[in-house]
Coordinates of C-alpha atoms and ligand atoms in Angstrom, one line a residue:
X1 CA -59.1 32.2 -68.4
X2 CA -57.8 31.4 -71.8
X3 CA -58.7 27.8 -73.1
X4 CA -55.0 27.0 -73.3
X5 CA -54.4 28.1 -69.5
X6 CA -57.3 25.2 -68.8
X7 CA -55.2 22.9 -70.5
X8 CA -51.9 23.6 -68.4
X9 CA -53.9 23.6 -65.5
X10 CA -55.8 20.2 -66.7
X11 CA -51.8 18.9 -66.9
X12 CA -50.8 20.2 -63.7
X13 CA -54.3 18.5 -61.3
X14 CA -53.3 15.1 -63.6
X15 CA -49.7 15.4 -62.2
X16 CA -51.0 16.6 -59.0
X17 CA -53.9 13.8 -58.5
X18 CA -51.0 10.7 -59.4
X19 CA -49.2 12.4 -56.4
X20 CA -51.5 12.7 -53.9
X21 CA -52.8 9.1 -54.9
X22 CA -49.0 7.3 -54.2
X23 CA -48.6 9.4 -51.4
X24 CA -46.0 11.1 -52.8
X25 CA -45.4 14.4 -50.6
X26 CA -41.9 15.3 -51.2
X27 CA -38.8 15.6 -53.5
X28 CA -37.7 13.5 -55.2
X29 CA -40.9 12.7 -56.7
X30 CA -39.8 8.6 -57.5
X31 CA -41.1 8.1 -61.3
X32 CA -40.3 4.9 -61.8
X33 CA -42.4 3.6 -58.8
X34 CA -45.3 5.5 -59.6
X35 CA -45.3 3.8 -63.4
X36 CA -44.9 0.6 -62.3
X37 CA -47.7 0.8 -59.5
X38 CA -50.0 2.7 -62.3
X39 CA -49.5 -0.6 -64.3
X40 CA -46.5 0.2 -67.1
X41 CA -44.0 -1.8 -67.6
X42 CA -40.2 0.3 -67.3
X43 CA -36.9 -1.1 -68.9
X44 CA -33.9 0.3 -70.0
X45 CA -33.5 -0.2 -73.6
X46 CA -30.8 -0.5 -76.7
X47 CA -32.4 2.9 -77.9
X48 CA -29.8 4.9 -81.1
X49 CA -27.9 7.5 -79.2
X50 CA -30.5 10.5 -80.7
X51 CA -33.9 8.3 -78.8
X52 CA -34.3 8.8 -75.1
X53 CA -37.4 7.6 -74.5
X54 CA -40.3 5.2 -76.1
X55 CA -44.0 4.2 -75.7
X56 CA -45.6 1.5 -76.5
X57 CA -48.8 0.1 -76.4
X58 CA -49.9 -2.8 -76.9
X59 CA -53.9 -3.7 -75.7
X60 CA -53.9 -0.9 -73.9
X61 CA -50.7 -1.7 -71.9
X62 CA -47.9 0.4 -72.0
X63 CA -44.2 -0.6 -71.8
X64 CA -41.5 2.6 -71.0
X65 CA -38.2 2.6 -72.8
X66 CA -35.5 4.8 -71.9
X67 CA -32.1 4.7 -72.8
X68 CA -29.5 3.7 -70.3
X69 CA -27.2 6.2 -71.9
X70 CA -28.7 9.0 -70.5
X71 CA -28.0 11.0 -67.5
X72 CA -29.7 10.0 -65.0
X73 CA -31.5 12.5 -64.3
X74 CA -33.3 13.1 -68.2
X75 CA -33.9 8.9 -67.9
X76 CA -36.5 10.1 -65.0
X77 CA -37.9 13.1 -67.3
X78 CA -38.0 10.8 -70.3
X79 CA -40.0 8.8 -67.8
X80 CA -42.3 11.1 -66.6
X81 CA -42.7 12.3 -70.3
X82 CA -43.5 9.1 -71.7
X83 CA -45.7 8.5 -69.1
X84 CA -47.7 11.8 -70.3
X85 CA -48.3 10.9 -73.7
X86 CA -49.8 7.5 -71.9
X87 CA -52.2 9.5 -70.4
X88 CA -53.1 12.4 -72.6
X89 CA -52.2 11.2 -76.1
X90 CA -52.6 7.5 -76.7
X91 CA -55.7 7.3 -77.9
X92 CA -55.8 3.1 -80.2
X93 CA -55.3 0.2 -78.2
X94 CA -51.7 -0.7 -79.9
X95 CA -49.2 2.8 -80.4
X96 CA -45.5 3.6 -80.4
X97 CA -44.4 6.6 -79.4
X98 CA -41.0 7.2 -80.2
X99 CA -38.9 10.8 -78.6
X100 CA -35.8 12.3 -80.0
X101 CA -34.3 14.9 -78.1
X102 CA -37.7 16.3 -77.0
X103 CA -36.3 19.0 -73.5
X104 CA -34.1 20.6 -76.2
X105 CA -35.9 22.8 -79.2
X106 CA -37.2 20.8 -82.0
X107 CA -35.2 20.7 -84.2
X108 CA -35.0 21.7 -88.5
X109 CA -34.6 18.4 -89.7
X110 CA -38.0 17.0 -89.3
X111 CA -41.0 18.6 -89.8
X112 CA -43.3 18.4 -86.7
X113 CA -46.9 19.0 -86.7
X114 CA -48.8 21.4 -84.7
X115 CA -50.4 18.5 -83.3
X116 CA -47.1 16.9 -82.3
X117 CA -45.4 19.8 -81.4
X118 CA -48.5 20.2 -79.0
X119 CA -47.9 16.7 -77.7
X120 CA -44.3 16.7 -76.9
X121 CA -45.5 20.1 -75.3
X122 CA -48.3 18.4 -72.9
X123 CA -45.5 15.6 -72.3
X124 CA -42.6 18.3 -70.7
X125 CA -45.3 20.3 -68.5
X126 CA -46.6 17.6 -67.1
X127 CA -43.4 15.6 -66.9
X128 CA -42.2 19.3 -64.9
X129 CA -45.6 19.2 -63.1
X130 CA -45.4 15.9 -62.1
X131 CA -41.1 15.4 -61.2
X132 CA -41.4 19.6 -60.0
X133 CA -44.8 20.2 -58.4
X134 CA -45.1 24.0 -57.5
X135 CA -46.6 23.2 -54.2
X136 CA -43.2 21.0 -53.6
X137 CA -40.9 23.5 -54.6
X138 CA -43.3 26.2 -52.7
X139 CA -42.8 24.2 -49.3
X140 CA -38.9 23.9 -50.2
X141 CA -38.0 27.9 -50.9
X142 CA -40.5 28.1 -47.3
X143 CA -38.3 25.8 -45.7
X144 CA -34.6 26.9 -47.0
X145 CA -33.5 30.2 -47.5
X146 CA -32.4 30.1 -50.4
X147 CA -32.1 33.9 -50.5
X148 CA -28.1 34.1 -50.0
X149 CA -27.7 32.5 -53.4
X150 CA -26.9 33.8 -57.2
X151 CA -29.4 32.8 -58.9
X152 CA -27.6 29.9 -61.0
X153 CA -26.5 28.8 -57.6
X154 CA -30.3 28.8 -56.6
X155 CA -31.4 26.4 -59.8
X156 CA -28.9 24.5 -59.0
X157 CA -29.6 23.3 -55.2
X158 CA -33.8 23.2 -56.1
X159 CA -32.5 20.4 -59.2
X160 CA -30.3 18.8 -57.0
X161 CA -33.1 18.3 -54.1
X162 CA -35.6 17.6 -57.1
X163 CA -33.5 15.5 -59.1
X164 CA -33.5 16.8 -62.8
X165 CA -31.7 19.0 -64.6
X166 CA -30.3 22.5 -64.3
X167 CA -32.3 22.9 -67.4
X168 CA -35.7 21.4 -66.2
X169 CA -35.1 23.0 -63.0
X170 CA -35.0 26.6 -65.4
X171 CA -38.1 26.3 -67.0
X172 CA -40.0 25.1 -64.4
X173 CA -39.0 28.1 -62.0
X174 CA -39.9 30.4 -65.3
X175 CA -43.1 28.7 -66.4
X176 CA -44.6 27.4 -63.1
X177 CA -46.0 30.9 -61.7
X178 CA -44.3 30.1 -58.5
X179 CA -44.4 33.5 -56.9
X180 CA -47.7 34.0 -58.4
X181 CA -50.8 34.0 -56.0
Ligands
ZN201 ZN1 -42.6 12.6 -76.6

């Protein structure tokens, strides 16, 4: 297995561990509750429009802020994304992460380092794994017959069940290797 794949698998495993620990067995995943149970603070923040979320770490204690002007599904993704930074990227006792349009492709106005891009990708992978666990998707597909739906309807029906954006579900379905053993 490629090191890259192993790394992604670790991210998926971490998400699954958390779901097991808090006895989450079906969608939608209550991401806010999970974060609070994990001992972090969560609150809405008066952030500028292009900022979707922040993670502030003080003395190893994490506080996540989300932008209340964003859609609910976006807020959920942001919370999961910031939790990903907390779990995988937090290295010193006090740190801050600020997230702009991270779901959308990186904008050219700022030159991100390879390290920053990797961190954003990790956090997105983690958020997708937490909000759209592969097992839950497989169970949902087995439970309900989606065969008659056109692809766009199929994705939007699933997005509703998981309380995520259509965009997030589209990426997840494309990347999750759901149909491979
Ligand atoms: Zn981020």
